[in-house]
Amino acid sequence: MLLMGKINKIGVLTSGGDAPGMNAAIRSVVRTCAYYNVECIGVMQGFQGLIEGQYETLNARSVSNIINRGGTILKSARSLEFKTKEGRKKAYDNFKEYGLDSLVVIGGDGSFTGAMLFQKEFGVPVIGIPGTIDNDIYGSDLTLGYDTAMNTVMEAIDKIRDTASSHNRLFFIEVMGRDAGFIALNTGIAGGAEEILIPEENLGLERLIESLKTSSRSGKSSSIVIVAEGEKSGKNVFELAEFVEDHFEEYEVKVSVLGHIQRGGSPTVVDRVLASRLGVAAVEGLLDGKSNVMVGVICGKVKMTPLQKAIKENNEINRELLRVADIMSV
Ligand code: ATP
């Protein structure tokens, strides 16, 4: 039952690292507001815009032609000021002056922490939408941008494989994921990587060398190792490459750091549909009196998870995928 009347003016912002699909989520929030005849205000530059009163009224037509665009039309920013109570008070004063009564925050766990504090201190209803390519947020099987980022990485691996196999090269490809290996594990399997190094599991350098030696003995003339930024060997990707090069005369070892291309690009079908569903769920949730929750998709169904839980808990890596990766690299 939707409690129409209590919520009349919803703010929406994007915060933290940008991710493909954020625009599709903004579009969905705006259009759902239009559908229910609720005003929607876009807050520019994340929480910093909230503090500075950078607001723009958005209607269904303001979000035309953005579902296919990466990045975020509202811009994203990291705001140190919002981490202070004074900063948040300033944000609230502007928020009230503008007649806003609730907020949808699209971002990662830092953004959700900010949203939670804003709710706690000023009683503003808030709902979060998980937007980060890392897929490291509890309460959703997928986060916005993750699927697109994986497809970008997979394309890059395919291209690197062409050159690797033409020259007997061993490639170390670093992908994003400071705390989570979801991108690395899935793209490693999809791209046929020899080894996949992720933060959740440190198999040790000996085992890496052993595995690459076995591959070399079995006739492989080139190999690809996918390295998540935050893997735990204690060496960065260049040091890892150097270390391995010392053990293999037959290989030329190269490093490719994919970096920010993983954040860009047109969102995939999966991300666009996810964004559309979560935008609808967030607005309907607010209209229904829900607050302090994140909307996500679990086993195909839209679910709400308390923000506190979404922040505190972690998505576990799927161990079956580790086993599959292992078997595939025989
Ligand atoms: P990503 O996963 O891409 O890093 P994130 O949302 O975790 O996304 P952060 O940079 O951690 O990104 O947080 C984004 C913004 O949220 C910060 O710049 C700050 O404005 C706000 N924020 C983060 N942590 C807090 C906090 N403890 N208190 C208040 N606000 C916070």
CSV table of C-alpha atoms and ligand atoms in Angstrom, one decimal:
chain,number,residue,atom,x,y,z
A,1,MET,CA,0.0,0.0,0.0
A,2,LEU,CA,1.6,3.2,-1.1
A,3,LEU,CA,1.4,6.1,1.4
A,4,MET,CA,0.9,8.8,-1.1
A,5,GLY,CA,0.9,12.3,0.4
A,6,LYS,CA,3.6,12.1,2.9
A,7,ILE,CA,6.4,12.1,0.4
A,8,ASN,CA,6.2,14.9,-2.1
A,9,LYS,CA,9.7,15.8,-3.2
A,10,ILE,CA,12.4,13.2,-3.6
A,11,GLY,CA,16.0,14.1,-4.0
A,12,VAL,CA,18.4,11.8,-5.9
A,13,LEU,CA,22.2,11.9,-6.0
A,14,THR,CA,25.1,9.7,-7.1
A,15,SER,CA,28.1,9.4,-4.8
A,16,GLY,CA,31.5,7.7,-4.6
A,17,GLY,CA,33.0,6.1,-7.7
A,18,ASP,CA,30.9,6.3,-10.8
A,19,ALA,CA,29.6,3.2,-12.4
A,20,PRO,CA,27.8,2.4,-15.7
A,21,GLY,CA,24.1,2.1,-15.1
A,22,MET,CA,24.0,5.1,-12.7
A,23,ASN,CA,22.3,7.2,-15.4
A,24,ALA,CA,19.8,4.4,-16.0
A,25,ALA,CA,19.0,4.4,-12.3
A,26,ILE,CA,18.6,8.2,-12.2
A,27,ARG,CA,16.2,7.9,-15.2
A,28,SER,CA,14.2,5.3,-13.4
A,29,VAL,CA,14.0,7.3,-10.2
A,30,VAL,CA,12.9,10.4,-12.1
A,31,ARG,CA,10.3,8.6,-14.2
A,32,THR,CA,8.9,6.7,-11.3
A,33,CYS,CA,8.4,10.0,-9.5
A,34,ALA,CA,6.7,11.3,-12.6
A,35,TYR,CA,4.5,8.2,-12.7
A,36,TYR,CA,3.3,8.9,-9.1
A,37,ASN,CA,3.1,12.6,-9.5
A,38,VAL,CA,5.9,13.3,-7.0
A,39,GLU,CA,8.5,16.0,-7.6
A,40,CYS,CA,12.0,14.8,-8.2
A,41,ILE,CA,15.1,16.9,-7.6
A,42,GLY,CA,18.6,16.0,-8.9
A,43,VAL,CA,21.4,16.8,-6.5
A,44,MET,CA,24.6,17.6,-8.3
A,45,GLN,CA,28.1,16.4,-7.1
A,46,GLY,CA,26.9,13.9,-4.5
A,47,PHE,CA,26.8,15.0,-0.9
A,48,GLN,CA,28.8,18.1,-1.7
A,49,GLY,CA,26.0,19.3,-3.8
A,50,LEU,CA,23.6,18.6,-1.0
A,51,ILE,CA,25.7,20.9,1.2
A,52,GLU,CA,26.0,23.6,-1.4
A,53,GLY,CA,22.4,23.4,-2.6
A,54,GLN,CA,23.2,22.4,-6.1
A,55,TYR,CA,19.7,21.2,-7.1
A,56,GLU,CA,18.0,20.7,-10.4
A,57,THR,CA,14.3,19.9,-10.9
A,58,LEU,CA,14.1,16.8,-13.1
A,59,ASN,CA,11.0,15.7,-15.1
A,60,ALA,CA,10.4,12.6,-17.2
A,61,ARG,CA,11.9,14.4,-20.3
A,62,SER,CA,15.0,15.6,-18.5
A,63,VAL,CA,16.3,12.1,-18.5
A,64,SER,CA,15.7,11.3,-22.2
A,65,ASN,CA,18.5,9.6,-24.0
A,66,ILE,CA,20.6,8.7,-20.9
A,67,ILE,CA,19.8,5.1,-20.3
A,68,ASN,CA,22.5,4.1,-22.7
A,69,ARG,CA,25.2,6.5,-21.3
A,70,GLY,CA,27.9,5.6,-18.9
A,71,GLY,CA,28.9,8.0,-16.1
A,72,THR,CA,26.3,10.1,-14.2
A,73,ILE,CA,24.6,13.2,-15.4
A,74,LEU,CA,24.4,14.3,-11.8
A,75,LYS,CA,28.2,14.0,-11.4
A,76,SER,CA,29.7,12.2,-8.5
A,77,ALA,CA,32.0,13.6,-5.9
A,78,ARG,CA,33.7,12.6,-2.7
A,79,SER,CA,32.8,15.1,0.0
A,80,LEU,CA,34.9,15.4,3.1
A,81,GLU,CA,32.7,18.1,4.5
A,82,PHE,CA,29.7,15.7,4.6
A,83,LYS,CA,31.7,13.5,7.0
A,84,THR,CA,31.4,16.3,9.6
A,85,LYS,CA,28.3,17.0,11.6
A,86,GLU,CA,28.5,20.7,10.6
A,87,GLY,CA,28.6,19.7,6.9
A,88,ARG,CA,25.6,17.4,7.3
A,89,LYS,CA,23.7,20.2,9.2
A,90,LYS,CA,24.3,22.6,6.3
A,91,ALA,CA,23.1,19.9,3.9
A,92,TYR,CA,19.9,19.5,5.9
A,93,ASP,CA,19.2,23.2,6.1
A,94,ASN,CA,19.5,23.5,2.3
A,95,PHE,CA,17.4,20.3,1.9
A,96,LYS,CA,14.6,21.7,4.0
A,97,GLU,CA,14.7,25.1,2.4
A,98,TYR,CA,14.3,23.5,-0.9
A,99,GLY,CA,11.3,21.6,0.4
A,100,LEU,CA,12.8,18.2,-0.1
A,101,ASP,CA,11.5,15.4,2.1
A,102,SER,CA,13.4,12.3,1.2
A,103,LEU,CA,16.5,11.1,-0.6
A,104,VAL,CA,17.6,8.3,-2.9
A,105,VAL,CA,21.4,7.7,-2.7
A,106,ILE,CA,23.1,5.8,-5.6
A,107,GLY,CA,26.6,4.7,-4.5
A,108,GLY,CA,28.7,2.4,-2.5
A,109,ASP,CA,29.0,1.6,1.2
A,110,GLY,CA,30.7,5.0,2.0
A,111,SER,CA,27.7,6.7,0.5
A,112,PHE,CA,25.4,4.5,2.4
A,113,THR,CA,27.1,5.4,5.7
A,114,GLY,CA,26.6,9.1,4.9
A,115,ALA,CA,23.0,8.5,4.0
A,116,MET,CA,22.4,6.6,7.3
A,117,LEU,CA,23.9,9.4,9.3
A,118,PHE,CA,21.7,11.9,7.5
A,119,GLN,CA,18.7,9.8,8.3
A,120,LYS,CA,19.6,9.3,11.9
A,121,GLU,CA,20.5,12.9,12.7
A,122,PHE,CA,17.6,14.6,10.8
A,123,GLY,CA,15.0,11.9,10.4
A,124,VAL,CA,15.1,12.2,6.6
A,125,PRO,CA,13.8,9.0,4.9
A,126,VAL,CA,16.6,7.6,2.7
A,127,ILE,CA,16.9,4.6,0.4
A,128,GLY,CA,20.1,3.4,-1.2
A,129,ILE,CA,20.7,1.9,-4.6
A,130,PRO,CA,24.0,-0.1,-4.9
A,131,GLY,CA,26.1,1.5,-7.6
A,132,THR,CA,29.7,0.3,-7.8
A,133,ILE,CA,31.5,-1.9,-10.3
A,134,ASP,CA,33.1,-4.0,-7.6
A,135,ASN,CA,29.9,-5.9,-6.6
A,136,ASP,CA,31.0,-5.8,-3.0
A,137,ILE,CA,27.8,-4.8,-1.4
A,138,TYR,CA,25.8,-7.1,0.7
A,139,GLY,CA,22.1,-7.3,-0.1
A,140,SER,CA,22.2,-7.5,-3.9
A,141,ASP,CA,23.5,-10.3,-6.1
A,142,LEU,CA,24.6,-7.6,-8.5
A,143,THR,CA,25.5,-3.9,-8.2
A,144,LEU,CA,25.1,-1.3,-10.9
A,145,GLY,CA,28.0,-1.3,-13.3
A,146,TYR,CA,29.4,-4.7,-12.3
A,147,ASP,CA,28.1,-6.5,-15.4
A,148,THR,CA,29.3,-3.7,-17.8
A,149,ALA,CA,32.7,-3.6,-16.2
A,150,MET,CA,33.1,-7.4,-16.5
A,151,ASN,CA,32.2,-7.2,-20.2
A,152,THR,CA,34.8,-4.4,-20.7
A,153,VAL,CA,37.4,-6.5,-19.0
A,154,MET,CA,36.6,-9.6,-20.9
A,155,GLU,CA,36.9,-7.7,-24.2
A,156,ALA,CA,40.3,-6.4,-23.1
A,157,ILE,CA,41.5,-9.9,-22.1
A,158,ASP,CA,40.4,-11.3,-25.5
A,159,LYS,CA,42.5,-8.6,-27.2
A,160,ILE,CA,45.5,-9.1,-25.0
A,161,ARG,CA,45.3,-12.8,-25.7
A,162,ASP,CA,45.8,-12.2,-29.4
A,163,THR,CA,49.1,-10.5,-28.7
A,164,ALA,CA,50.1,-12.9,-25.9
A,165,SER,CA,49.7,-15.9,-28.1
A,166,SER,CA,51.6,-14.4,-31.0
A,167,HIS,CA,54.7,-13.8,-29.0
A,168,ASN,CA,55.0,-16.5,-26.2
A,169,ARG,CA,54.0,-13.9,-23.7
A,170,LEU,CA,52.9,-14.2,-20.2
A,171,PHE,CA,50.5,-11.3,-19.4
A,172,PHE,CA,49.6,-10.1,-15.9
A,173,ILE,CA,46.4,-8.1,-16.3
A,174,GLU,CA,45.3,-6.0,-13.3
A,175,VAL,CA,41.6,-5.4,-12.9
A,176,MET,CA,39.7,-3.3,-10.3
A,177,GLY,CA,38.7,-4.8,-7.0
A,178,ARG,CA,40.5,-3.5,-3.9
A,179,ASP,CA,38.5,-5.6,-1.5
A,180,ALA,CA,36.6,-7.9,-3.7
A,181,GLY,CA,37.6,-10.4,-6.5
A,182,PHE,CA,34.3,-10.7,-8.3
A,183,ILE,CA,35.4,-9.0,-11.4
A,184,ALA,CA,38.7,-10.9,-11.5
A,185,LEU,CA,37.2,-14.3,-10.8
A,186,ASN,CA,34.4,-14.0,-13.4
A,187,THR,CA,36.4,-12.4,-16.1
A,188,GLY,CA,39.3,-14.7,-15.4
A,189,ILE,CA,37.0,-17.7,-16.1
A,190,ALA,CA,35.4,-16.0,-19.1
A,191,GLY,CA,38.7,-14.9,-20.6
A,192,GLY,CA,40.4,-18.3,-20.1
A,193,ALA,CA,43.0,-17.1,-17.6
A,194,GLU,CA,45.7,-19.4,-16.3
A,195,GLU,CA,45.6,-18.1,-12.8
A,196,ILE,CA,43.3,-15.6,-11.0
A,197,LEU,CA,44.6,-13.7,-7.9
A,198,ILE,CA,41.9,-12.2,-5.7
A,199,PRO,CA,41.8,-10.5,-2.2
A,200,GLU,CA,39.7,-13.3,-0.7
A,201,GLU,CA,42.2,-16.0,-1.2
A,202,ASN,CA,46.0,-15.9,-1.0
A,203,LEU,CA,47.3,-19.1,-2.6
A,204,GLY,CA,50.9,-18.0,-2.3
A,205,LEU,CA,53.6,-17.2,-4.8
A,206,GLU,CA,55.0,-20.8,-4.9
A,207,ARG,CA,51.7,-22.1,-6.0
A,208,LEU,CA,51.5,-19.5,-8.8
A,209,ILE,CA,55.0,-20.4,-10.1
A,210,GLU,CA,54.1,-24.1,-9.9
A,211,SER,CA,50.9,-23.7,-11.8
A,212,LEU,CA,52.5,-21.6,-14.5
A,213,LYS,CA,55.3,-24.2,-14.8
A,214,THR,CA,52.8,-27.0,-15.1
A,215,SER,CA,51.0,-25.1,-17.9
A,216,SER,CA,54.3,-24.4,-19.7
A,217,ARG,CA,55.2,-28.1,-19.5
A,218,SER,CA,51.8,-29.1,-20.8
A,219,GLY,CA,52.5,-27.2,-24.0
A,220,LYS,CA,51.1,-23.7,-23.4
A,221,SER,CA,53.1,-21.1,-25.1
A,222,SER,CA,51.3,-18.1,-23.6
A,223,SER,CA,49.4,-17.4,-20.5
A,224,ILE,CA,47.2,-14.8,-18.8
A,225,VAL,CA,47.1,-14.1,-15.1
A,226,ILE,CA,44.3,-11.9,-13.8
A,227,VAL,CA,45.2,-9.9,-10.8
A,228,ALA,CA,42.6,-8.0,-8.7
A,229,GLU,CA,44.0,-4.7,-7.3
A,230,GLY,CA,43.7,-5.9,-3.8
A,231,GLU,CA,45.1,-9.4,-4.0
A,232,LYS,CA,47.1,-10.4,-1.0
A,233,SER,CA,50.5,-11.7,-2.2
A,234,GLY,CA,52.2,-8.6,-0.8
A,235,LYS,CA,53.5,-7.6,-4.3
A,236,ASN,CA,52.0,-5.1,-6.7
A,237,VAL,CA,51.3,-6.4,-10.2
A,238,PHE,CA,54.7,-5.1,-11.6
A,239,GLU,CA,56.6,-6.8,-8.7
A,240,LEU,CA,54.6,-9.9,-9.3
A,241,ALA,CA,55.5,-9.9,-13.0
A,242,GLU,CA,59.2,-9.4,-12.2
A,243,PHE,CA,59.2,-12.2,-9.6
A,244,VAL,CA,57.6,-14.6,-12.1
A,245,GLU,CA,59.9,-13.5,-15.0
A,246,ASP,CA,62.9,-14.7,-12.9
A,247,HIS,CA,61.5,-18.2,-13.0
A,248,PHE,CA,60.6,-18.4,-16.8
A,249,GLU,CA,63.2,-18.0,-19.4
A,250,GLU,CA,60.8,-19.0,-22.2
A,251,TYR,CA,58.3,-16.2,-21.5
A,252,GLU,CA,58.4,-12.5,-22.0
A,253,VAL,CA,56.4,-11.2,-19.1
A,254,LYS,CA,54.2,-8.2,-19.7
A,255,VAL,CA,51.8,-6.2,-17.5
A,256,SER,CA,48.6,-4.5,-18.5
A,257,VAL,CA,46.7,-2.3,-15.9
A,258,LEU,CA,43.2,-1.8,-17.2
A,259,GLY,CA,42.4,1.1,-14.9
A,260,HIS,CA,39.5,3.4,-15.5
A,261,ILE,CA,38.3,2.0,-18.8
A,262,GLN,CA,36.5,-0.4,-16.5
A,263,ARG,CA,34.3,2.3,-15.1
A,264,GLY,CA,33.1,3.7,-18.4
A,265,GLY,CA,31.1,2.7,-21.4
A,266,SER,CA,27.5,2.1,-22.3
A,267,PRO,CA,25.8,-0.1,-19.7
A,268,THR,CA,24.8,-3.7,-20.7
A,269,VAL,CA,21.3,-5.0,-20.8
A,270,VAL,CA,21.8,-6.5,-17.3
A,271,ASP,CA,22.8,-3.2,-15.8
A,272,ARG,CA,20.0,-1.2,-17.6
A,273,VAL,CA,17.3,-3.6,-16.4
A,274,LEU,CA,18.8,-3.8,-12.9
A,275,ALA,CA,18.9,0.1,-12.7
A,276,SER,CA,15.4,0.4,-13.9
A,277,ARG,CA,14.1,-2.1,-11.4
A,278,LEU,CA,16.0,-0.6,-8.5
A,279,GLY,CA,14.9,2.9,-9.3
A,280,VAL,CA,11.3,1.9,-9.3
A,281,ALA,CA,11.8,-0.1,-6.0
A,282,ALA,CA,13.5,2.9,-4.3
A,283,VAL,CA,10.8,5.4,-5.1
A,284,GLU,CA,8.0,3.0,-4.3
A,285,GLY,CA,9.8,2.1,-1.1
A,286,LEU,CA,9.9,5.7,0.0
A,287,LEU,CA,6.2,6.2,-0.9
A,288,ASP,CA,5.5,3.1,1.1
A,289,GLY,CA,7.1,4.6,4.2
A,290,LYS,CA,10.4,2.6,4.0
A,291,SER,CA,13.6,4.2,5.0
A,292,ASN,CA,17.2,3.3,5.9
A,293,VAL,CA,17.3,0.4,3.5
A,294,MET,CA,19.0,-0.5,0.3
A,295,VAL,CA,17.1,-2.0,-2.6
A,296,GLY,CA,18.8,-4.9,-4.3
A,297,VAL,CA,18.1,-8.0,-6.3
A,298,ILE,CA,18.5,-11.4,-4.6
A,299,CYS,CA,17.9,-14.6,-6.5
A,300,GLY,CA,16.0,-12.6,-9.2
A,301,LYS,CA,13.7,-10.8,-6.8
A,302,VAL,CA,13.9,-7.2,-5.6
A,303,LYS,CA,14.6,-7.1,-1.9
A,304,MET,CA,15.3,-4.5,0.8
A,305,THR,CA,18.2,-4.8,3.2
A,306,PRO,CA,18.9,-2.5,6.2
A,307,LEU,CA,21.6,0.0,5.2
A,308,GLN,CA,23.5,-1.0,8.3
A,309,LYS,CA,23.6,-4.6,7.2
A,310,ALA,CA,24.5,-3.8,3.6
A,311,ILE,CA,27.5,-1.8,4.9
A,312,LYS,CA,28.7,-4.2,7.6
A,313,GLU,CA,28.3,-7.6,5.8
A,314,ASN,CA,30.2,-8.9,2.8
A,315,ASN,CA,29.2,-10.8,-0.3
A,316,GLU,CA,31.0,-14.1,-0.2
A,317,ILE,CA,33.0,-15.2,-3.2
A,318,ASN,CA,31.5,-18.2,-4.9
A,319,ARG,CA,33.9,-21.1,-4.1
A,320,GLU,CA,32.4,-23.2,-6.9
A,321,LEU,CA,33.8,-20.6,-9.4
A,322,LEU,CA,37.2,-21.0,-7.8
A,323,ARG,CA,37.1,-24.7,-8.4
A,324,VAL,CA,35.9,-24.2,-12.0
A,325,ALA,CA,38.7,-21.7,-12.7
A,326,ASP,CA,41.2,-24.3,-11.3
A,327,ILE,CA,39.9,-27.1,-13.4
A,328,MET,CA,39.8,-25.0,-16.6
A,329,SER,CA,43.5,-24.1,-16.3
A,330,VAL,CA,44.6,-27.7,-16.5
B,1,ATP,P1,32.9,3.3,-4.0
B,1,ATP,O1,32.5,1.9,-3.7
B,1,ATP,O2,32.9,3.5,-5.4
B,1,ATP,O3,34.2,3.7,-3.3
B,1,ATP,P2,31.5,4.7,-1.9
B,1,ATP,O4,30.2,5.2,-1.8
B,1,ATP,O5,32.0,3.7,-0.9
B,1,ATP,O6,31.7,4.2,-3.4
B,1,ATP,P3,33.2,6.7,-0.7
B,1,ATP,O7,34.2,7.6,-1.3
B,1,ATP,O8,33.6,5.8,0.4
B,1,ATP,O9,32.6,5.9,-1.9
B,1,ATP,O10,32.0,7.6,-0.1
B,1,ATP,C1,31.4,8.5,-0.9
B,1,ATP,C2,31.0,9.7,-0.1
B,1,ATP,O11,30.1,9.3,1.0
B,1,ATP,C3,32.1,10.4,0.7
B,1,ATP,O12,32.8,11.3,-0.2
B,1,ATP,C4,31.4,11.1,1.8
B,1,ATP,O13,30.8,12.3,1.3
B,1,ATP,C5,30.3,10.1,2.1
B,1,ATP,N1,30.7,9.3,3.3
B,1,ATP,C6,31.6,8.3,3.3
B,1,ATP,N2,31.8,7.8,4.5
B,1,ATP,C7,31.1,8.6,5.3
B,1,ATP,C8,31.0,8.7,6.7
B,1,ATP,N3,31.6,7.9,7.6
B,1,ATP,N4,30.2,9.7,7.2
B,1,ATP,C9,29.6,10.5,6.4
B,1,ATP,N5,29.7,10.5,5.1
B,1,ATP,C10,30.4,9.6,4.5
